[in-house]
Coordinates of C-alpha atoms and ligand atoms in Angstrom, one line a residue:
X1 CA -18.4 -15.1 11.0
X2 CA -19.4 -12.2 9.3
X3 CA -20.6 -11.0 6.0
X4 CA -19.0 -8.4 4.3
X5 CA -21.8 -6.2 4.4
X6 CA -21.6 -6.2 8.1
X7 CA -17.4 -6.1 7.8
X8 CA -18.6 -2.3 6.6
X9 CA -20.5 -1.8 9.0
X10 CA -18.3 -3.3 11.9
X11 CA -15.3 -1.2 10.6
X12 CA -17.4 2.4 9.2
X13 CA -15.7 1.3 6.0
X14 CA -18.6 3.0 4.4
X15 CA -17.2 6.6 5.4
X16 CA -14.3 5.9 2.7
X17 CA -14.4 8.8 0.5
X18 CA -12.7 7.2 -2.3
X19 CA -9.7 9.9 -2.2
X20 CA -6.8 7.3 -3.0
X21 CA -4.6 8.1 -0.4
X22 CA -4.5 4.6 1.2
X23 CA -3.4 3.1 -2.7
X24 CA -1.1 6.5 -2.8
X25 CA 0.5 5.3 0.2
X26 CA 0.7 1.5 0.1
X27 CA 4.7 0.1 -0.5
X28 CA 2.4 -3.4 -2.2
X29 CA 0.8 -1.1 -4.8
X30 CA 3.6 0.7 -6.0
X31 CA 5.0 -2.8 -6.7
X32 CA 2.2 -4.8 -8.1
X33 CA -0.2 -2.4 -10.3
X34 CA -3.5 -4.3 -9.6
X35 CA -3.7 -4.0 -5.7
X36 CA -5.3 -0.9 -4.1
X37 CA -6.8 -0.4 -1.1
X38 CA -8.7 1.8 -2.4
X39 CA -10.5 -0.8 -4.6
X40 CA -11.1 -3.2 -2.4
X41 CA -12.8 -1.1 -0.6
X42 CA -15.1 0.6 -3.2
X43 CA -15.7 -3.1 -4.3
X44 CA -17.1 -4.3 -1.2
X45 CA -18.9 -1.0 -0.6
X46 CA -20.9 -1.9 -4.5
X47 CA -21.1 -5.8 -3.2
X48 CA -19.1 -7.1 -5.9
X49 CA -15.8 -7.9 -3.4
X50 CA -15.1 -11.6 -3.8
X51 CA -13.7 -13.5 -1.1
X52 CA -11.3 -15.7 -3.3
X53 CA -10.0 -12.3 -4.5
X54 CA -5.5 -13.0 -4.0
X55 CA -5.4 -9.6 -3.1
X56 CA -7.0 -9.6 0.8
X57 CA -3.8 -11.7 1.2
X58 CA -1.6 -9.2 -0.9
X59 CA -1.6 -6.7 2.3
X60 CA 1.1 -6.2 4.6
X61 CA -1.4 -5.0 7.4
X62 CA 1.1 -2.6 7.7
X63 CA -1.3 0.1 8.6
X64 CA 0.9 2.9 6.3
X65 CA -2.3 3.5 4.7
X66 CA -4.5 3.6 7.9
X67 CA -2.4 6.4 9.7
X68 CA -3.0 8.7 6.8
X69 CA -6.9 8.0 6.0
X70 CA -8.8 11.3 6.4
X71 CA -11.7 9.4 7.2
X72 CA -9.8 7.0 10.1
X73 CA -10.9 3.5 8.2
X74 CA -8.8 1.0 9.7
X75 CA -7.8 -1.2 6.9
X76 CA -5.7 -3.8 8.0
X77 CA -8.3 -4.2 11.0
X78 CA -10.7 -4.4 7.8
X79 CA -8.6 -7.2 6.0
X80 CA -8.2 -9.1 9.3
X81 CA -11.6 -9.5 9.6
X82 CA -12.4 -10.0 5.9
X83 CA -9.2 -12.6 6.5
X84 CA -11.0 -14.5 8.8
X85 CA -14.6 -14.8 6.2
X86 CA -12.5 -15.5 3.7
X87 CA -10.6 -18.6 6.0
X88 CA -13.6 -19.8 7.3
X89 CA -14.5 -20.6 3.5
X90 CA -11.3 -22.3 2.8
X91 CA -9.1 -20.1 0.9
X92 CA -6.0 -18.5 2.7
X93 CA -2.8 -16.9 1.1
X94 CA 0.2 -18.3 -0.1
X95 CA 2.3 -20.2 2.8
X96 CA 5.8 -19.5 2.8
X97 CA 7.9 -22.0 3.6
X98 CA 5.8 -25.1 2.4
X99 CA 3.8 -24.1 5.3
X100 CA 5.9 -25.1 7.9
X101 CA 4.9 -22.4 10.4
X102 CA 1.5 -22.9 9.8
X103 CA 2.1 -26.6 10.9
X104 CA 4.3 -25.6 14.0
X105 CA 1.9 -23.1 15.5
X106 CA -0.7 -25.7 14.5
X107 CA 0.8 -28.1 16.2
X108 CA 1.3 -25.9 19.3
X109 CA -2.2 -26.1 20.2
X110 CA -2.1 -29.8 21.0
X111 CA -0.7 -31.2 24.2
X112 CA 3.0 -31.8 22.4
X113 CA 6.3 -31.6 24.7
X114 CA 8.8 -29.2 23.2
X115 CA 12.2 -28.4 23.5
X116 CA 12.2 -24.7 23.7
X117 CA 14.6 -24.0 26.5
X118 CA 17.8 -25.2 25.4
X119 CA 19.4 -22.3 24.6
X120 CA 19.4 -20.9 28.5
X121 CA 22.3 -22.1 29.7
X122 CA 23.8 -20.2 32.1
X123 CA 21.5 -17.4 32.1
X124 CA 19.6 -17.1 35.8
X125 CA 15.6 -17.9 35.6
X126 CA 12.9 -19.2 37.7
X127 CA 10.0 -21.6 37.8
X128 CA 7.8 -18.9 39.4
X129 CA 8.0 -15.2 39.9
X130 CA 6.5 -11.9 39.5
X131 CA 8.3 -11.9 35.9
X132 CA 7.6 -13.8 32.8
X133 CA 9.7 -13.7 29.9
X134 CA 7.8 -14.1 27.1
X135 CA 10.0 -15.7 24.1
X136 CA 8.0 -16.1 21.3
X137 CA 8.7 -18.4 18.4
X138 CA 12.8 -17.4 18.4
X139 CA 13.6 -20.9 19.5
X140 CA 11.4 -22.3 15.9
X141 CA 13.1 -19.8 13.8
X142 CA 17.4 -19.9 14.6
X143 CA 16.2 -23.7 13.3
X144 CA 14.3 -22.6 10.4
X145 CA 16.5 -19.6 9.3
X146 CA 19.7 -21.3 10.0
X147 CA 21.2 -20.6 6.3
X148 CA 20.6 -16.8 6.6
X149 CA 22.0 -16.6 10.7
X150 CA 18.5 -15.5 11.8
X151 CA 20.7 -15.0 14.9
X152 CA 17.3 -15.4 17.0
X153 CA 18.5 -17.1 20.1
X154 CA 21.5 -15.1 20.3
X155 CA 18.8 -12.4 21.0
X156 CA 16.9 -14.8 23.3
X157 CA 20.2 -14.9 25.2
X158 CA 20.8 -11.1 25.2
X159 CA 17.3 -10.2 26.1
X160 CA 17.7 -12.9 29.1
X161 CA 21.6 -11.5 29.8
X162 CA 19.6 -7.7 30.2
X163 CA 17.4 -8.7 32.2
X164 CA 19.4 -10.6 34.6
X165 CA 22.0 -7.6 34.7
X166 CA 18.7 -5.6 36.0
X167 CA 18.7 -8.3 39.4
X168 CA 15.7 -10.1 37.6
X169 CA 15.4 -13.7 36.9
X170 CA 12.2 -13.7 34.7
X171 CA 10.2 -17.5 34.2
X172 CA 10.7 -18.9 31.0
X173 CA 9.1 -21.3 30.3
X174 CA 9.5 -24.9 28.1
X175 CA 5.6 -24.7 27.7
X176 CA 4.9 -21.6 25.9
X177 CA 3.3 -21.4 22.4
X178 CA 3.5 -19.1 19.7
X179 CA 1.7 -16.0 20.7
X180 CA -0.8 -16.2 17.9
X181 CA -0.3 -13.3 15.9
X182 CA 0.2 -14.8 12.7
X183 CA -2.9 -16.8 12.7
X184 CA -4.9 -14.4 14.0
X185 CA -3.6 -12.0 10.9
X186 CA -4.2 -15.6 8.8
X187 CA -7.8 -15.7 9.5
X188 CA -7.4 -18.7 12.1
X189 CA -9.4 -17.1 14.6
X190 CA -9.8 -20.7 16.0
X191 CA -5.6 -21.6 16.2
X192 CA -5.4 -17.7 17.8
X193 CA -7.7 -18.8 20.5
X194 CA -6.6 -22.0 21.3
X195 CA -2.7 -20.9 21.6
X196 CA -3.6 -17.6 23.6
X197 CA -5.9 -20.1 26.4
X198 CA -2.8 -22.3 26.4
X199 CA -1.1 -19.2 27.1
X200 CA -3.2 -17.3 29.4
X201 CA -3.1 -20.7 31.2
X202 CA 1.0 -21.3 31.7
X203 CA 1.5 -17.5 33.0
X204 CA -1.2 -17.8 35.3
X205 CA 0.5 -20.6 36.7
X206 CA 3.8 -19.2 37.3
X207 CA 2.4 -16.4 39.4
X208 CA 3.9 -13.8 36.9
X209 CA 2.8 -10.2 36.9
X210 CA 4.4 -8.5 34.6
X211 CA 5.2 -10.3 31.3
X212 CA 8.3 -8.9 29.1
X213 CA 8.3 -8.8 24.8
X214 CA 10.6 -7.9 22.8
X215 CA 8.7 -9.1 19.8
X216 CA 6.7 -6.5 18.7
X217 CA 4.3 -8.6 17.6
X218 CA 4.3 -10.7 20.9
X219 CA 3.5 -7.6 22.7
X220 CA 0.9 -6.1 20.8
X221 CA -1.2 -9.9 20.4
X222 CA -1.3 -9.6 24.1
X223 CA -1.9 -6.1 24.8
X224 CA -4.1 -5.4 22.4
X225 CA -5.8 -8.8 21.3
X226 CA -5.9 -11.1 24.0
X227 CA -8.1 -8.9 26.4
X228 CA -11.1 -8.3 23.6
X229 CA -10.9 -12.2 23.5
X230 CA -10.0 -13.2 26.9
X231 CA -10.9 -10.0 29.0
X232 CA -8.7 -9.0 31.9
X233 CA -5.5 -11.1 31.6
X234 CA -4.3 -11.0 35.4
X235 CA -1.1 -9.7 34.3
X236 CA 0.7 -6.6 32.7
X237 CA 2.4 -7.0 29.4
X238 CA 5.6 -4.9 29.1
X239 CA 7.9 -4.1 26.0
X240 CA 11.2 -4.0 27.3
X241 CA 11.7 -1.0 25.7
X242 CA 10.3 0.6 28.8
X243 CA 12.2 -1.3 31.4
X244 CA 15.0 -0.9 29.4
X245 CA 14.8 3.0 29.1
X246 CA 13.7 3.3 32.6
X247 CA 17.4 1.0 33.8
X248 CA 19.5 3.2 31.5
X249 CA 18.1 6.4 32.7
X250 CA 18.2 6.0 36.2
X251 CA 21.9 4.6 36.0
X252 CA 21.5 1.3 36.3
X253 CA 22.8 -0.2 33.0
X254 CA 25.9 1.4 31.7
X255 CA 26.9 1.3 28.2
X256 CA 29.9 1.0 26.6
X257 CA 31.5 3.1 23.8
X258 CA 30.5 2.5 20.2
X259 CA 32.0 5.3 17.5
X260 CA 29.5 4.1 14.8
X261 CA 26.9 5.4 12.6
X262 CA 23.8 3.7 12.3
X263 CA 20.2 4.2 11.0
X264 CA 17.2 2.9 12.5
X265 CA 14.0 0.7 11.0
X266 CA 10.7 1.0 12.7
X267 CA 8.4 -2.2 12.9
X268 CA 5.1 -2.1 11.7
X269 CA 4.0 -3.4 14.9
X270 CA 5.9 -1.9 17.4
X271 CA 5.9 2.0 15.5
X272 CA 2.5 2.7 13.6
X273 CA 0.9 -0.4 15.6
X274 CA 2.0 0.4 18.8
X275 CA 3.1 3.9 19.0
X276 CA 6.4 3.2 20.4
X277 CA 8.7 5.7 18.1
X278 CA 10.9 7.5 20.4
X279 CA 12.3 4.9 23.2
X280 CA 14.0 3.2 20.6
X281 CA 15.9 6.2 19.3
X282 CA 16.4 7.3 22.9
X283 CA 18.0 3.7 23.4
X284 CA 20.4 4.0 20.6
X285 CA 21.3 7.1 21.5
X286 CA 22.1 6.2 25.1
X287 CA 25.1 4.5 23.5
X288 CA 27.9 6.4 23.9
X289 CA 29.9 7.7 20.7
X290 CA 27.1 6.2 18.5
X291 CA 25.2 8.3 15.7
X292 CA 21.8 8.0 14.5
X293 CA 21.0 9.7 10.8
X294 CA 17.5 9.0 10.1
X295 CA 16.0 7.2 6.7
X296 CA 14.1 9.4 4.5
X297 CA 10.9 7.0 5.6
X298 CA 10.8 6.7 9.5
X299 CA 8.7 6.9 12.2
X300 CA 4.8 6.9 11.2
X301 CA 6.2 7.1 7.5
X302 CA 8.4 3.3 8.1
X303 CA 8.0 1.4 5.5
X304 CA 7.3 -2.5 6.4
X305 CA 10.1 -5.1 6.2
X306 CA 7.7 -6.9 3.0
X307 CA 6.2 -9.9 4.0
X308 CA 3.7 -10.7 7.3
X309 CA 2.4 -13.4 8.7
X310 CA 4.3 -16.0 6.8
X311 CA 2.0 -15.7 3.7
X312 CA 2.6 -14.6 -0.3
X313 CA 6.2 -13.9 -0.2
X314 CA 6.8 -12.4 -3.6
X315 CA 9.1 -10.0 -5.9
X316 CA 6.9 -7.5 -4.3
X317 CA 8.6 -8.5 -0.7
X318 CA 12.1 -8.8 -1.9
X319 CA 11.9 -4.9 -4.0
X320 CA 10.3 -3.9 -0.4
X321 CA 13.5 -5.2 0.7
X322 CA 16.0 -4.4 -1.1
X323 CA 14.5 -0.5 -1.7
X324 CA 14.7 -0.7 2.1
X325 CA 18.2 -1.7 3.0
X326 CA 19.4 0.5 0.0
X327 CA 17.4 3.5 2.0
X328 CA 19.6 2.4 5.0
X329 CA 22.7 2.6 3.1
X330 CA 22.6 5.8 1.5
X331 CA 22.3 7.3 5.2
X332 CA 25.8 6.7 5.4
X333 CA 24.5 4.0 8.1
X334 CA 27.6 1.0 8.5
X335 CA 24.2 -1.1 10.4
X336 CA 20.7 -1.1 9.9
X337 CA 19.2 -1.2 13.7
X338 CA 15.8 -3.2 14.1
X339 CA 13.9 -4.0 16.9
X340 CA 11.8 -7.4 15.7
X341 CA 12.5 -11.0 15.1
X342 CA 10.9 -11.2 11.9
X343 CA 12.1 -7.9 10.4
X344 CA 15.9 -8.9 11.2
X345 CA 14.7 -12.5 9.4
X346 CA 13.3 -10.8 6.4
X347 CA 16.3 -8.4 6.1
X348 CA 18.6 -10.4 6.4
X349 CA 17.1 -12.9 3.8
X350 CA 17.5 -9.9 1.1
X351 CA 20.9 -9.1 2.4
X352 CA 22.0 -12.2 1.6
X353 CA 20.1 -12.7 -1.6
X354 CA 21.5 -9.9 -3.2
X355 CA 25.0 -9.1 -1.2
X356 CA 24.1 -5.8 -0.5
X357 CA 26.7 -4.5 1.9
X358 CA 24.7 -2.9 5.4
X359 CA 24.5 -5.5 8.8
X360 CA 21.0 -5.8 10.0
X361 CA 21.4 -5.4 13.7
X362 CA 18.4 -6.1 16.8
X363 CA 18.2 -3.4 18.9
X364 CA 18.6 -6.0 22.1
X365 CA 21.6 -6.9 20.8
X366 CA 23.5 -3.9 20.6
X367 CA 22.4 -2.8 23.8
X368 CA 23.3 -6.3 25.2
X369 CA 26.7 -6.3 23.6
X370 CA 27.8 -3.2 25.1
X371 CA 26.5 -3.3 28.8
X372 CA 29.0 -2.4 31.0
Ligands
SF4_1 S1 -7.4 6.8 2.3 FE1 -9.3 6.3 3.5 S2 -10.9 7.5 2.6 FE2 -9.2 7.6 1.1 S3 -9.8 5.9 -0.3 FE3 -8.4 5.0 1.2 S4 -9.7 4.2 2.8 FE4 -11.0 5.6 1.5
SF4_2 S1 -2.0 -2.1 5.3 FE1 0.0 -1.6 4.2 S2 0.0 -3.2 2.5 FE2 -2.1 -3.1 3.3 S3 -3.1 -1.7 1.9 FE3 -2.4 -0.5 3.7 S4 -0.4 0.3 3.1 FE4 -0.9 -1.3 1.7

């Protein structure tokens, strides 16, 4: 662990030149008066930052700040790190839930049998194979979110009915643990580590090359994360984005007519995270008849869907929200198109907290729905 002296150093915090922009930009502080960037930064620069401060768990990581820095300080890399001091002395932010996806991924890195597969049926997969799909905690959360549809293992079901339409028949497997991301951004460098060995460890095994996300967050633990822990993987994670534009534009998939207009949200972690901004517009507009109209904040400018890593879910999440999905409908959009678990989850909380009339739609899902 580090001190934050050395977090400063670690992350050239100290070339901040106190402009504001980050605070300017950040959706938390236009909410809730007392958090800026800005000042957390200039506070651990004088040495008076205090790790029981509420605020390092106020940020959405959402890097909107980051991506328009004139002096490139990464700052949710910044709070990650000041995150995992700040756990490592016992404090951590606000569980949602009563905790209970703290205790589930928890749980995950003991030697517990789960039942994680059900919702196959009679979708084609394999014990082994050059392909590993990669489901993430969607089987957890259609359980959890049950009240507000999460509709997460319809998606499962879509992504696996894609695939299989594309002549593959990926592993999936009953074994798999949550991918990590949320502890990692929780400070529990120790739960991150022990659920990425576990698994490093079952994708070895099946012989997979290539492992498919559709979870943006899924995919960017493992591309980005799990090789400065783990070094070379052995294997190739994909976003299905790419296989997915690649089948459509080669003529493989065929899509079916849909005469509707639509707008599309970027994920934090799959847009500004990631850099994926185009193939999911491409995709949308592959479908025939369908039109895209743009929200006033998209692409690099996104604005996150208010709450991450399952911590300090507040008024500030729910305006996030409902700001949001009122963006969406003044677009003239009938469906808001998203293309994460956890954004369709937190939109469609709001939605349904405050009847605002827009459908919150995955991405996998409308593709899936109108495959030829
Ligand atoms: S935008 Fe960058 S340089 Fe400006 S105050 Fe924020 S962190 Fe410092
Ligand atoms: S990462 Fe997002 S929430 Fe955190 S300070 Fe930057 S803009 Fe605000």
């Amino acid at each position: 662990m580090a001190e934050i002296a050395e977090l400063i150093q670690m992350t050239n915090t100290h070339f901040c030149l106190d402009c504001g922009v980050c605070t300017g930009s950040c959706p938390v502080a236009r909410v809730f008066s007392d958090f800026s960037p800005r000042q957390i930064i200039e506070k651990c620069l004088y040495g008076i930052e205090d790790l029981s401060d509420e605020n390092i768990w106020n940020c959405l990581t959402c890097a909107q700040c980051s991506v328009r820095c004139p002096a490139n300080i990464n700052f949710p890399e910044f709070i990650r790190l000041m995150r995992d001091e700040a756990y490592s002395k016992g404090y951590s932010g606000t569980l949602t839930h009563n905790g209970m996806l703290h205790t589930i991924w928890s749980l995950q890195t003991k030697g517990i049998t789960q039942n994680r597969t059900f919702w196959i049926g009679d979708g084609k997969t394999s014990e082994k194979g050059d392909v590993f799909y990669f489901v993430g905690c969607r089987p957890y959360f259609d359980v959890i979110f049950r009240d507000i549809n999460a509709g997460s293992i319809e998606n499962c079901k879509n992504i696996l009915k894609i695939l299989n339409a594309s002549g593959i028949e990926p592993v999936v497997s009953n074994d798999e643990r949550c991918c990590g991301h949320d502890a990692l951004w929780n400070g529990d460098e120790e739960t991150f580590k022990k659920l990425a060995e576990i698994n490093i460890e079952i994708i070895k095994a099946s012989g997979a090359k290539k492992v498919v996300f559709n979870c943006p967050e899924g995919y960017l633990t493992f591309r980005d994360f799990y090789p400065r822990y783990f070094g070379d993987l052995g294997f190739e994670p994909v976003h299905i984005i790419d296989f997915l534009t690649e089948k459509i534009a080669d003529g493989a998939l065929e899509l079916s007519e849909f005469p509707e207009v639509v707008t599309y949200h970027d994920p934090c972690r799959l847009g500004r995270l990631s850099g994926i901004f185009d193939p999911p517009r491409e995709l949308i507009k592959s479908i025939p008849g369908i039109e895209l109209r743009e929200m006033p904040r998209s692409r690099e400018n996104s604005v996150c869907c208010g709450t991450s890593g399952w911590i300090n879910c507040s008024n500030c999440s729910k305006e996030i929200q409902v700001q949001r999905l009122s963006e969406a409908s003044a677009t003239g959009a009938s469906t808001l198109v998203t293309a994460c678990p956890k954004c369709q989850i937190h939109f469609r909380c709001a939605k349904s907290a405050f009847d605002l009339d827009i459908e919150i739609v995955d991405l996998y899902d409308l593709i899936s729905e109108h495959l030829k």
